[in-house]
PDB file of C-alpha atoms and ligand atoms in Angstrom:
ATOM      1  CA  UNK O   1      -7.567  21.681 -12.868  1.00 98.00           C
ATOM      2  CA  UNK O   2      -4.248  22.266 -13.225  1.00 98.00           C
ATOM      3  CA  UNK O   3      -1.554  19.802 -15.463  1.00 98.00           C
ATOM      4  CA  UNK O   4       2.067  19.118 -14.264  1.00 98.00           C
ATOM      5  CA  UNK O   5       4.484  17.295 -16.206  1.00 98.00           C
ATOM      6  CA  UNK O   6       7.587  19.330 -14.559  1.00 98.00           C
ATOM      7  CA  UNK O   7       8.286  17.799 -10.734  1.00 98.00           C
ATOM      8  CA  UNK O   8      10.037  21.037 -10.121  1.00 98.00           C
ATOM      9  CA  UNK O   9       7.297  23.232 -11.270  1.00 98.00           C
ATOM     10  CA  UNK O  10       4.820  20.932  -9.254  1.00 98.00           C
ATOM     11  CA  UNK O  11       7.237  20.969  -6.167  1.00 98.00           C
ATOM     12  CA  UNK O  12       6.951  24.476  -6.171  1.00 98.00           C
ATOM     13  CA  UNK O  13       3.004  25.370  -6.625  1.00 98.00           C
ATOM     14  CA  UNK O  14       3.016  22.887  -3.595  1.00 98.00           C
ATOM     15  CA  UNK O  15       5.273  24.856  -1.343  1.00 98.00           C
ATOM     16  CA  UNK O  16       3.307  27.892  -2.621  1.00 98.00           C
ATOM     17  CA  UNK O  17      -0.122  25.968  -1.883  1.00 98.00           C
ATOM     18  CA  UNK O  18       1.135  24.778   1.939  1.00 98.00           C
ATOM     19  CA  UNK O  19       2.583  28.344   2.557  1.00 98.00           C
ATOM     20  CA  UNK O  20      -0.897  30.011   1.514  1.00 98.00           C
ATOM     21  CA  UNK O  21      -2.674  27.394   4.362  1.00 98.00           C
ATOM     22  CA  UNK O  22      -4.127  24.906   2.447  1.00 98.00           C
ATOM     23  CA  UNK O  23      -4.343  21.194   3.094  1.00 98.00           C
ATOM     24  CA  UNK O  24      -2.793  19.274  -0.197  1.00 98.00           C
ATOM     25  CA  UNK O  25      -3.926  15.634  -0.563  1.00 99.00           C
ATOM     26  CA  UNK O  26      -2.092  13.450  -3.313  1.00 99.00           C
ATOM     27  CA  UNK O  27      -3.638  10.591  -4.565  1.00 99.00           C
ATOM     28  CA  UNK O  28      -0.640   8.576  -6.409  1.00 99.00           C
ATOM     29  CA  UNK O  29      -1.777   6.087  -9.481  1.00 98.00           C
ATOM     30  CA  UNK O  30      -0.629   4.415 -12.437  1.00 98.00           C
ATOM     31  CA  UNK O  31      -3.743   5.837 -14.443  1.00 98.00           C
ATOM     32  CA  UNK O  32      -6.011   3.579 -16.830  1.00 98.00           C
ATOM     33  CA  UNK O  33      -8.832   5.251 -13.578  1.00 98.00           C
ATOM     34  CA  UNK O  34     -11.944   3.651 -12.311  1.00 98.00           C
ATOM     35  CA  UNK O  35     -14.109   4.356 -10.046  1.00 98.00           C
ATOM     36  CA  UNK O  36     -11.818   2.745  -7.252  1.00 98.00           C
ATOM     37  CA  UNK O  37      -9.191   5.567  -8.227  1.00 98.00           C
ATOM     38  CA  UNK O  38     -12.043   7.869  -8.272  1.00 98.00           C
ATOM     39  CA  UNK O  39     -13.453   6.972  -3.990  1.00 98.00           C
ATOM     40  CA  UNK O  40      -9.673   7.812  -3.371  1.00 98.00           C
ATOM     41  CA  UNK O  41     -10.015  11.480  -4.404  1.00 98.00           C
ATOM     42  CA  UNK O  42     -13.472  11.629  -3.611  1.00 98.00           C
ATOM     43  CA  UNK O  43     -11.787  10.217   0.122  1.00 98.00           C
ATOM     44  CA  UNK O  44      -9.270  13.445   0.061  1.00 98.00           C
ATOM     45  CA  UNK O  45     -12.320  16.149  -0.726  1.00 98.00           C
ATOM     46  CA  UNK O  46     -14.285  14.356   2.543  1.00 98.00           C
ATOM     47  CA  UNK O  47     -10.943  14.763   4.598  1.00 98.00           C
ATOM     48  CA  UNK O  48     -10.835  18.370   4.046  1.00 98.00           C
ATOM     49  CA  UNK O  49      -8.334  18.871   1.561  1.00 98.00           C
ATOM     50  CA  UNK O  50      -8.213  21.945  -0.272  1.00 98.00           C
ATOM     51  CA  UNK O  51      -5.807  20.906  -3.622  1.00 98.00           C
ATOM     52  CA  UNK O  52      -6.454  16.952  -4.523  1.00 99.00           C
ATOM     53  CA  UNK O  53      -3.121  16.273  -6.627  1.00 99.00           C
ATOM     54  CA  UNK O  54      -3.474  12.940  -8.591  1.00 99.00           C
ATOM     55  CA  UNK O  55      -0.541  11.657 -10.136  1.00 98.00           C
ATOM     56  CA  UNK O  56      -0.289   9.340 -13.008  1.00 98.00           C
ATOM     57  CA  UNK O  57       2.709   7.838 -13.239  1.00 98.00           C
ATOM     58  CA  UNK O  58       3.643   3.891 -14.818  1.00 98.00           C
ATOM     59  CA  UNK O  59       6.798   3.535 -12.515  1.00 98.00           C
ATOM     60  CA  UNK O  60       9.435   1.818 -14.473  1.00 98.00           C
ATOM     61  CA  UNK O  61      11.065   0.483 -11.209  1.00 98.00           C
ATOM     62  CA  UNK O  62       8.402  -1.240  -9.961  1.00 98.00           C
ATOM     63  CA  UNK O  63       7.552  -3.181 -12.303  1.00 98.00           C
ATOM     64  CA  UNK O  64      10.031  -7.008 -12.999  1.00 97.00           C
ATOM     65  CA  UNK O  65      11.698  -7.592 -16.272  1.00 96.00           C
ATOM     66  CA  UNK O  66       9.161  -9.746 -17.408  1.00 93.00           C
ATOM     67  CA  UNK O  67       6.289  -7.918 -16.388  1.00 97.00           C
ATOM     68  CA  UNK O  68       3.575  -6.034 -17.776  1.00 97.00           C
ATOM     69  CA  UNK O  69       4.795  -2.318 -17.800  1.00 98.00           C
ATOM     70  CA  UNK O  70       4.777  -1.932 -21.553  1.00 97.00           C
ATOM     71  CA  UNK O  71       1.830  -3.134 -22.004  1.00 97.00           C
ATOM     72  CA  UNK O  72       0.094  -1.442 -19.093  1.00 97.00           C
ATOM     73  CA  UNK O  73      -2.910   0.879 -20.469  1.00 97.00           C
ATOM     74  CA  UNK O  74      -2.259   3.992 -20.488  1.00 97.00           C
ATOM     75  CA  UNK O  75      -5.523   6.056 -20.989  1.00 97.00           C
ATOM     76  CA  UNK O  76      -4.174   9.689 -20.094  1.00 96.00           C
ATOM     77  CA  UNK O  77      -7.092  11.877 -21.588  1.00 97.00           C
ATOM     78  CA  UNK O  78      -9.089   9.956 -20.281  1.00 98.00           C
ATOM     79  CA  UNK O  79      -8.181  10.154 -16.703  1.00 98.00           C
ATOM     80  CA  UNK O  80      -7.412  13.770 -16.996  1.00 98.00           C
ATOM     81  CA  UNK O  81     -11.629  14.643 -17.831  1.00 98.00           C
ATOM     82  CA  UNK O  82     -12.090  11.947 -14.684  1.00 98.00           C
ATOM     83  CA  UNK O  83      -9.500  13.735 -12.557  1.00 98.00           C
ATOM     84  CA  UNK O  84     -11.555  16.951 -13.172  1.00 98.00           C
ATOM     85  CA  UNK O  85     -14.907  15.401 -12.615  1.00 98.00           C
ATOM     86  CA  UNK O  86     -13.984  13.828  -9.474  1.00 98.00           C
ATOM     87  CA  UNK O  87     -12.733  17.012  -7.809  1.00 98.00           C
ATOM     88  CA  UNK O  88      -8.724  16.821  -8.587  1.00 98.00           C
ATOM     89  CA  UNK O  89      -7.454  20.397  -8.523  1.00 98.00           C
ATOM     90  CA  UNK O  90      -3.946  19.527  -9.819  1.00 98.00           C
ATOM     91  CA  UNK O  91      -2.694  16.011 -12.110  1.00 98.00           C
ATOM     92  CA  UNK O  92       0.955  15.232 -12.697  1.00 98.00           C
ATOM     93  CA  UNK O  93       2.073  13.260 -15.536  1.00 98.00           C
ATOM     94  CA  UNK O  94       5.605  13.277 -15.336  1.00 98.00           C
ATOM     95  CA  UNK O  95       8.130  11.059 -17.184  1.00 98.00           C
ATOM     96  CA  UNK O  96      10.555   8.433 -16.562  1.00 98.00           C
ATOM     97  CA  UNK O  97      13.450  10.535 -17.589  1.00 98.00           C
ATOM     98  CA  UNK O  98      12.308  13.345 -15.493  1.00 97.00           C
ATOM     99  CA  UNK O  99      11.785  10.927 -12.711  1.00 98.00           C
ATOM    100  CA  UNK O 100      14.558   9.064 -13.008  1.00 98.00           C
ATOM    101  CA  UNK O 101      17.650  11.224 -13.915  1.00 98.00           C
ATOM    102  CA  UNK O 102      20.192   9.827 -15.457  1.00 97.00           C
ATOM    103  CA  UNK O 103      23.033   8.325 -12.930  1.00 97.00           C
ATOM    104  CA  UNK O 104      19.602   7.704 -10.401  1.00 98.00           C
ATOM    105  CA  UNK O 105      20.755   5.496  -7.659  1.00 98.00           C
ATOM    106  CA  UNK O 106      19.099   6.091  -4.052  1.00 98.00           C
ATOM    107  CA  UNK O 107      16.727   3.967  -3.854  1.00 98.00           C
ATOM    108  CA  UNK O 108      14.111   3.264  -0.314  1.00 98.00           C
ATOM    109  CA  UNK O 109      13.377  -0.141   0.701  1.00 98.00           C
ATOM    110  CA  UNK O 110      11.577  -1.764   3.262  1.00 98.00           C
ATOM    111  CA  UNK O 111      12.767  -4.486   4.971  1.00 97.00           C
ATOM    112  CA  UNK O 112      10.256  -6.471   6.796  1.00 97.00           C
ATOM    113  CA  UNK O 113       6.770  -5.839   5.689  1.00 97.00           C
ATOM    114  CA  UNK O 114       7.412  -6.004   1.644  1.00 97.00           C
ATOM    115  CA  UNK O 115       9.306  -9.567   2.609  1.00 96.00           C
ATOM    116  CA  UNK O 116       6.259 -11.623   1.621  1.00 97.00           C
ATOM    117  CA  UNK O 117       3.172 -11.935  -0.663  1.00 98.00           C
ATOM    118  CA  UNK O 118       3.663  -9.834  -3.153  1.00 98.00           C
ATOM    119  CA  UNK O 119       7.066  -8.972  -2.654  1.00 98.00           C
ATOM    120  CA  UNK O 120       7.942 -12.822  -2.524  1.00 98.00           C
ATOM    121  CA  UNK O 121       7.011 -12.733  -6.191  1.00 98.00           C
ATOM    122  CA  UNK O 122       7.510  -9.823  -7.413  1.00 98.00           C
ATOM    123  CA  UNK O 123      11.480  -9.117  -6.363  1.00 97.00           C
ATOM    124  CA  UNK O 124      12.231  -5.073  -6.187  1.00 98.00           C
ATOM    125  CA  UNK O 125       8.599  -4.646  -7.044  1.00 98.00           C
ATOM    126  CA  UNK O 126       8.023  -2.640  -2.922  1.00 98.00           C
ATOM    127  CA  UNK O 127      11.321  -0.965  -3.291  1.00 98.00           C
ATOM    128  CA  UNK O 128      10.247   0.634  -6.795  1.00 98.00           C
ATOM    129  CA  UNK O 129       7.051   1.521  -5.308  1.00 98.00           C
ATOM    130  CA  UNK O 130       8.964   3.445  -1.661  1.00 99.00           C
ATOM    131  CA  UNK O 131      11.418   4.743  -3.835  1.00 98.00           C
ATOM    132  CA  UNK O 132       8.615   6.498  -6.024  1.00 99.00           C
ATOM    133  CA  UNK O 133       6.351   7.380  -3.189  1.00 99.00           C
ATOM    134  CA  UNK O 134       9.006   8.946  -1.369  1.00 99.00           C
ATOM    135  CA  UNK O 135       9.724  11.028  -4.360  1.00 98.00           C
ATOM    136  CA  UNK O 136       5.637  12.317  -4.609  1.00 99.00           C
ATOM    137  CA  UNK O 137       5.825  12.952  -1.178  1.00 99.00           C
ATOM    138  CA  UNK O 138       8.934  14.979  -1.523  1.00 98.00           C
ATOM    139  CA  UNK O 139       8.014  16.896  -4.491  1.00 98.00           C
ATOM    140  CA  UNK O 140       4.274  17.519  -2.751  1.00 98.00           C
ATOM    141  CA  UNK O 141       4.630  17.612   0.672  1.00 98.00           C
ATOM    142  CA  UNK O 142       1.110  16.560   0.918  1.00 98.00           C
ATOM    143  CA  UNK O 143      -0.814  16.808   4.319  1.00 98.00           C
ATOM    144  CA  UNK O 144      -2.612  13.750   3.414  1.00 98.00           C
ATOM    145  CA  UNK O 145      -2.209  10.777   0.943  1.00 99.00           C
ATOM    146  CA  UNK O 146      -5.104   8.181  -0.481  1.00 99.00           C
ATOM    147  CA  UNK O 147      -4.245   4.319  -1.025  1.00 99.00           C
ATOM    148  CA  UNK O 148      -6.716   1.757  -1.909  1.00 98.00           C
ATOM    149  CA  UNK O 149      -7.324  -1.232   0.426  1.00 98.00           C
ATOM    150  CA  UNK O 150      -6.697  -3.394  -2.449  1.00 98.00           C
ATOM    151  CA  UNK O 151      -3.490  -3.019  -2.307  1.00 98.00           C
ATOM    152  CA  UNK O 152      -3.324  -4.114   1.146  1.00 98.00           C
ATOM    153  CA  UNK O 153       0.385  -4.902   1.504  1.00 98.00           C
ATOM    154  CA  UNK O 154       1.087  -1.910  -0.593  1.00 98.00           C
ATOM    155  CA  UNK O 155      -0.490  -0.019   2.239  1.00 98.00           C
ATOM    156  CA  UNK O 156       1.033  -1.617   5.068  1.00 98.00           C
ATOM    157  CA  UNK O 157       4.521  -0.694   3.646  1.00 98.00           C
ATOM    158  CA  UNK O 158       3.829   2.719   2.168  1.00 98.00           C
ATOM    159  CA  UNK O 159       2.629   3.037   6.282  1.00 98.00           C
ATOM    160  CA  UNK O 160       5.712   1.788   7.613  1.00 98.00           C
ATOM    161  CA  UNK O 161       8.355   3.874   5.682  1.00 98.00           C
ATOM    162  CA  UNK O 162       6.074   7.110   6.523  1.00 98.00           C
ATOM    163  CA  UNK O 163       7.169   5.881  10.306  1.00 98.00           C
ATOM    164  CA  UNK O 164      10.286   4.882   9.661  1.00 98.00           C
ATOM    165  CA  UNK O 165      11.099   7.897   7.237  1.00 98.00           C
ATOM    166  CA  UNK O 166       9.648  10.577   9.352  1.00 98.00           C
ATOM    167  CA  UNK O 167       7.230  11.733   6.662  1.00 98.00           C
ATOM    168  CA  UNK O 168       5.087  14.327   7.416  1.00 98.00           C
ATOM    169  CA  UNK O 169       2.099  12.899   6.077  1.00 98.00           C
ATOM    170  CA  UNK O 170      -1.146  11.252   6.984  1.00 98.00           C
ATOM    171  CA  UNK O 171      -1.749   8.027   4.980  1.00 98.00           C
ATOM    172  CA  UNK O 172      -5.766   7.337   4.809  1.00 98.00           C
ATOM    173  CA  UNK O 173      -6.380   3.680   3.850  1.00 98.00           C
ATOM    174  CA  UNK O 174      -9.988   3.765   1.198  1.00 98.00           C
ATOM    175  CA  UNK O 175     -12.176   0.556   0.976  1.00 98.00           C
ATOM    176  CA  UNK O 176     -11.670  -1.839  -1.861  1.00 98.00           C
ATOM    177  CA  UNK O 177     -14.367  -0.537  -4.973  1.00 98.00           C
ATOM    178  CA  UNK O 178     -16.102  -3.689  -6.541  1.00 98.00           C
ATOM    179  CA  UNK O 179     -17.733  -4.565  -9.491  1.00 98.00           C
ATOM    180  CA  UNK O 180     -21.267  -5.414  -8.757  1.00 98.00           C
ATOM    181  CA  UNK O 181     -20.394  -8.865  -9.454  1.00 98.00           C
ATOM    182  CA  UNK O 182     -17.657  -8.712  -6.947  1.00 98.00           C
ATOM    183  CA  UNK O 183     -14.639  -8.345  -8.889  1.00 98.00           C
ATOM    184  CA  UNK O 184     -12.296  -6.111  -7.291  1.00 98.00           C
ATOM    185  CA  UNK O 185     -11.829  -2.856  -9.493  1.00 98.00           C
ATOM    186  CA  UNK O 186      -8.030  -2.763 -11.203  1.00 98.00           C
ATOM    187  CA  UNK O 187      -6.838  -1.488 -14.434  1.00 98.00           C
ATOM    188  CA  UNK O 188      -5.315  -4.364 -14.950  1.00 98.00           C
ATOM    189  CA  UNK O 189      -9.227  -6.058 -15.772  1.00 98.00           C
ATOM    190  CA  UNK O 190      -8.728  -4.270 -18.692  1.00 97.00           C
ATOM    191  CA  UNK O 191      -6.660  -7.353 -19.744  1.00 98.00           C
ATOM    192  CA  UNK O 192      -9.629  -9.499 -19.625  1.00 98.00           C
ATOM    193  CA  UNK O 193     -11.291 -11.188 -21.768  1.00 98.00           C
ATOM    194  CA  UNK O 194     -15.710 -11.315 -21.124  1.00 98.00           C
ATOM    195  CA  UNK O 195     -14.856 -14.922 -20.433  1.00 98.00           C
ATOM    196  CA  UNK O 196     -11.628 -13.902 -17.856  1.00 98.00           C
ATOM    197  CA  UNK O 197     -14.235 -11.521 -16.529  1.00 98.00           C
ATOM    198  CA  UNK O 198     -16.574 -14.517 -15.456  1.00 98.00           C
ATOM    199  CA  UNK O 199     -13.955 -16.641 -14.546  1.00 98.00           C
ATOM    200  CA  UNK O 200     -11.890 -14.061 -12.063  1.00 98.00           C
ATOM    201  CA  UNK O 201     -15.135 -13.979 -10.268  1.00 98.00           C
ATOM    202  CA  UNK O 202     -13.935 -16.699  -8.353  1.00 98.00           C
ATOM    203  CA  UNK O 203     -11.383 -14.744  -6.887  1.00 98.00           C
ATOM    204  CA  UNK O 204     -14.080 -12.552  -4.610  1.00 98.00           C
ATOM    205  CA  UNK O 205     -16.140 -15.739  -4.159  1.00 98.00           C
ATOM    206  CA  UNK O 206     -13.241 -17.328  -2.417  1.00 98.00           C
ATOM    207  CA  UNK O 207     -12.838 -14.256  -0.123  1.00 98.00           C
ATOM    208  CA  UNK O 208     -16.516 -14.416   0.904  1.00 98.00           C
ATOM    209  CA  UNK O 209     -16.648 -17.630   1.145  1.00 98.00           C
ATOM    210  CA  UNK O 210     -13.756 -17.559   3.518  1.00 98.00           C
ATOM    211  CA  UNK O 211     -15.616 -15.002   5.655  1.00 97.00           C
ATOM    212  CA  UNK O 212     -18.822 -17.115   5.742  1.00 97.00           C
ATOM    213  CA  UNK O 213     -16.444 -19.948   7.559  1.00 96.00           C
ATOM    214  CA  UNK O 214     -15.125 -17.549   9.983  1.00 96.00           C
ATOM    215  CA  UNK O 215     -18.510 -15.606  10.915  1.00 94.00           C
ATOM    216  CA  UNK O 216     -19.719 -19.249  11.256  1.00 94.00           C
ATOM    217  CA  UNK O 217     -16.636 -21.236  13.279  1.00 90.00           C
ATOM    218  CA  UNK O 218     -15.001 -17.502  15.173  1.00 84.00           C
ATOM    219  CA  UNK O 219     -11.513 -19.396  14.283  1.00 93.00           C
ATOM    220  CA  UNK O 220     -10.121 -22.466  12.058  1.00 95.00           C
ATOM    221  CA  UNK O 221      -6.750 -23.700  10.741  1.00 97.00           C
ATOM    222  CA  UNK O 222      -5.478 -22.135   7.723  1.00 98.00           C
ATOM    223  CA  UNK O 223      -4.387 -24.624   6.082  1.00 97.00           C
ATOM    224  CA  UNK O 224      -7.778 -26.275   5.388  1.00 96.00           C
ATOM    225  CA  UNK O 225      -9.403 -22.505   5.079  1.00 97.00           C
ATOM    226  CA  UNK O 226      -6.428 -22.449   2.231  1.00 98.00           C
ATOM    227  CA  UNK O 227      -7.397 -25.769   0.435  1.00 98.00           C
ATOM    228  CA  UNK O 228     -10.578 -24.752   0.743  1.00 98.00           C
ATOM    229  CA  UNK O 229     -10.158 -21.007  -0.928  1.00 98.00           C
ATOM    230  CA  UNK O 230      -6.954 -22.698  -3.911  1.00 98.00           C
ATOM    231  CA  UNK O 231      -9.588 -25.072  -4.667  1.00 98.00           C
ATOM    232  CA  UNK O 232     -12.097 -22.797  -5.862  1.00 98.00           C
ATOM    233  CA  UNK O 233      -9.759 -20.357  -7.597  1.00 98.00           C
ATOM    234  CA  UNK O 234      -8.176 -23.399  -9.249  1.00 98.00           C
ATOM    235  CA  UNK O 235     -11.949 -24.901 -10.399  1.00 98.00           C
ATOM    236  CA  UNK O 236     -12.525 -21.968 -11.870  1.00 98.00           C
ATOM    237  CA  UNK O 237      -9.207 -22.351 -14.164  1.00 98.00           C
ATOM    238  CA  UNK O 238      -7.135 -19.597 -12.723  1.00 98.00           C
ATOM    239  CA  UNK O 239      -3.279 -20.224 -11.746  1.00 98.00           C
ATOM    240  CA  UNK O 240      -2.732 -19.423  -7.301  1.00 98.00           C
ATOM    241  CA  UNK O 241       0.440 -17.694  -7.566  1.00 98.00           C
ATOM    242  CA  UNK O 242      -0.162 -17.263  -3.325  1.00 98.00           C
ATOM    243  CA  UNK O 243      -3.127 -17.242  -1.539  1.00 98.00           C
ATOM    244  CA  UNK O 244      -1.756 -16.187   2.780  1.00 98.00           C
ATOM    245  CA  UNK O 245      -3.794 -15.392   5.923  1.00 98.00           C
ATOM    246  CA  UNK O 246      -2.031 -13.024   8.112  1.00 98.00           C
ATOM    247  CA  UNK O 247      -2.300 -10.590  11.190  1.00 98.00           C
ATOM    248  CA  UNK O 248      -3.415  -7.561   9.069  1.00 97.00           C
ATOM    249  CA  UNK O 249      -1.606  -4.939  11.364  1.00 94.00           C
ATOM    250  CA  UNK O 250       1.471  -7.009  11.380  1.00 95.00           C
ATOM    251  CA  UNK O 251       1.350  -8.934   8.263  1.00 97.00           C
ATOM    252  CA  UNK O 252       2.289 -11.704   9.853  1.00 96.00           C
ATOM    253  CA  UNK O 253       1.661 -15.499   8.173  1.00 96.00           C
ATOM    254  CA  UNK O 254      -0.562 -17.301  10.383  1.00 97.00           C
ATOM    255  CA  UNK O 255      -1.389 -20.823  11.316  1.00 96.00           C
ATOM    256  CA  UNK O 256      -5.101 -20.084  12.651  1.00 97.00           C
ATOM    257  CA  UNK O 257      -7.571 -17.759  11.158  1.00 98.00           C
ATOM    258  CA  UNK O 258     -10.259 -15.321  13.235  1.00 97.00           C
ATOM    259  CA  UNK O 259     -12.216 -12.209  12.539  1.00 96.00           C
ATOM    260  CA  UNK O 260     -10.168  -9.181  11.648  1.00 97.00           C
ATOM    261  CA  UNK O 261      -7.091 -11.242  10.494  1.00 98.00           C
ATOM    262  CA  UNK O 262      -6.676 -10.440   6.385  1.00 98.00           C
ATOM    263  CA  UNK O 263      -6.210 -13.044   3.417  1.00 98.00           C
ATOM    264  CA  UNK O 264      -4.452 -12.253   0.434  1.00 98.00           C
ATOM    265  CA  UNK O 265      -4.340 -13.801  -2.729  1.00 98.00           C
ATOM    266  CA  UNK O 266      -3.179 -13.514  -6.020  1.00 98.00           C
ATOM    267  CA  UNK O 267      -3.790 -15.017  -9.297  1.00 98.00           C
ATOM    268  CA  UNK O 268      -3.359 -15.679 -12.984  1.00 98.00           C
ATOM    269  CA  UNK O 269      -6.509 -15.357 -14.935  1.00 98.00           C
ATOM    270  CA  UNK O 270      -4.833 -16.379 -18.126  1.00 98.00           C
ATOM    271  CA  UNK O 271      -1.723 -14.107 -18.649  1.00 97.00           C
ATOM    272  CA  UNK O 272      -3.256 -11.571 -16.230  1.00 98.00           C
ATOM    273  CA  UNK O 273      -2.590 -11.283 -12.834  1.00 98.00           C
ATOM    274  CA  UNK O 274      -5.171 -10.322 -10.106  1.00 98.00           C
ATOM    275  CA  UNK O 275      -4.693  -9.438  -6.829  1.00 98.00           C
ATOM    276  CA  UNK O 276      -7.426  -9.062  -4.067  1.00 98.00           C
ATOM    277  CA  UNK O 277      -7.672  -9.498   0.089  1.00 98.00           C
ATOM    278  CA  UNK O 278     -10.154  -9.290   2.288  1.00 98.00           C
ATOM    279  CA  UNK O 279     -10.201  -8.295   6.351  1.00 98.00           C
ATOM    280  CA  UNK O 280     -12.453 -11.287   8.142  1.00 97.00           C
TER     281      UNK O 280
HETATM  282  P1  AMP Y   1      -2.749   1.678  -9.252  1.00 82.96           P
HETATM  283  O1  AMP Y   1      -3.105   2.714 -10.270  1.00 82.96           O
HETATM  284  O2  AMP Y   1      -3.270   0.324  -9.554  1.00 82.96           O
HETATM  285  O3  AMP Y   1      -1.286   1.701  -8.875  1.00 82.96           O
HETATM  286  O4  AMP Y   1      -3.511   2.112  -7.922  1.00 82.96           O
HETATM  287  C1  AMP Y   1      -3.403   3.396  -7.408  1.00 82.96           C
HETATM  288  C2  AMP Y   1      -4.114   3.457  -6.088  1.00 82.96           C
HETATM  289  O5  AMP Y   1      -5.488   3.121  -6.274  1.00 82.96           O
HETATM  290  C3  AMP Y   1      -3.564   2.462  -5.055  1.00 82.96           C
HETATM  291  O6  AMP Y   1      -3.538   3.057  -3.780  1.00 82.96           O
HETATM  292  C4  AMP Y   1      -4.567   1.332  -5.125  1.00 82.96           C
HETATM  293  O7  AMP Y   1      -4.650   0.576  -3.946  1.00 82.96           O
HETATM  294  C5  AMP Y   1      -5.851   2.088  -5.380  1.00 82.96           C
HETATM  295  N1  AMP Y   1      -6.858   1.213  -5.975  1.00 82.96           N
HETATM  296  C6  AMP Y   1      -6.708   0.457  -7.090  1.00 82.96           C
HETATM  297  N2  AMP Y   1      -7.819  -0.278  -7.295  1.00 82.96           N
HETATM  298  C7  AMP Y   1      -8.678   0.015  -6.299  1.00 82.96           C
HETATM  299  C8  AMP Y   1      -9.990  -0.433  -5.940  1.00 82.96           C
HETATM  300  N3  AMP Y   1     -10.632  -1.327  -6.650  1.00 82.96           N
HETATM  301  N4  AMP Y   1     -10.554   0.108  -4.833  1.00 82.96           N
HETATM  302  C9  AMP Y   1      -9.889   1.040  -4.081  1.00 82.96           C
HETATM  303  N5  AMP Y   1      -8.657   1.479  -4.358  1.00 82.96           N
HETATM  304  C10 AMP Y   1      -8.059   0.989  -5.448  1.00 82.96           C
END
């Protein structure tokens, strides 16, 4: 496997990989891995790609003043030997200052789809995240690139500016990966307490229980579904910072709820905060 830290040196084993015929998947992280990182590359090996690039990359400018990006693990060894294991042919671990040059001011934002959810309470947070995607994509120019269902609005914008942007590149969309007991995979659990652990079960147990309603009524209002889903989150002593039903093509809020619409929540286990979604 080969290590990058150089975006120009990776930009150009790139142009030299595409120009020899091969099919380059990137699979764009913050690191601390698990195994939900890991079904993304394994997803890029079953597409057909022939170099899997992984970057690791804690992006300063998506991240809020107050947030976690200090403190965010970073566990680069680590996900290097599980890079290799998984299949990755090439990892980049660049830097903010190579990144970011000094002066840095173009920036990509999305207008519409990053309006909401997570973008409601996280100001800048989607723009950081276009602005660095564009950049892998532009210093890969990957055939194909891996997100994680989990971050379902993530997806939905990342899919939108490839549209909007005229990228040349096929965005695959992998399953969330769970914890047997449900929790949603993030490197963020590493936060937890064992106690946190238990407690941020309630998080999937809302989801299912939501679906469970659905499967059982085909459509109800939201805003009981909602009461219904706070209240257990709540019981179980975590803060809602939003929990929203929406069209999950569109995005949009909704009033009613039926199978295939998506509801995403977020909360604070303690200092920690946990997203997850689920499609109905
Ligand atoms: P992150 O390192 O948290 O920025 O995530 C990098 C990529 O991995 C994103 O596309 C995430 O959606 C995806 N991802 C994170 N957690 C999971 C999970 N539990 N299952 C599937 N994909 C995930």
């Amino acid at each position: 496997m080969k290590k990058f830290f150089d975006p120009i040196k990776l930009q150009k084993w790139s142009n030299e990989q595409r120009l020899a015929g091969k099919k380059i998947a990137l699979v764009p992280t913050m690191g601390a891995l698990h195994d939900g990182h890991i079904s993304l590359i394994k997803a890029a090996k079953k597409k057909g790609a022939d170099e899997i690039i992984v970057s690791i990359f804690v992006n300063p400018v998506q991240f809020g003043p107050n947030e976690d990006y200090d403190a965010y693990p970073r566990t680069e060894k680590e996900d290097a030997k599980k890079c290799s294991e998984a299949g990755a042919t090439a990892i980049f671990f660049p830097t903010p200052q190579n990144m970011y040059l000094e002066n840095h001011s173009v920036y990509v934002n999305e207008e519409i789809l990053s309006s909401g959810f997570c973008g409601a309470k996280r100001p800048g947070h989607f723009r950081g995240v276009c602005t660095v995607v564009a950049k892998l994509f532009n210093i890969t120019h990957p055939h194909i690139a891996v997100f994680g269902q989990k971050d379902f609005q993530q997806a939905a914008v990342i899919c939108q500016m490839v549209r909007d942007l005229n990228f040349d590149t096929k965005i695959i969309i992998a399953p969330i990966v769970r914890e047997k007991s449900g929790l949603a995979m993030s490197s963020r659990n590493n936060y937890l307490s064992p106690e946190e652990r238990e407690k941020a079960l309630c998080l999937s147990k809302s989801l299912q229980c939501a679906k469970t309603i659905i499967a059982e009524k085909k459509e109800i209002s939201w805003k009981s579904l909602k009461t219904k889903i706070s209240a257990i989150i709540e019981k179980a002593g975590l803060k809602v910072d939003y929990v929203e039903a929406a069209n999950a093509k569109t995005l949009t809020p909704l009033m009613k709820v039926k199978k295939g619409d998506v509801i995403l929540l977020a909360a604070f286990c303690g200092k920690t905060r946990l997203i997850d979604n689920a499609i109905m």
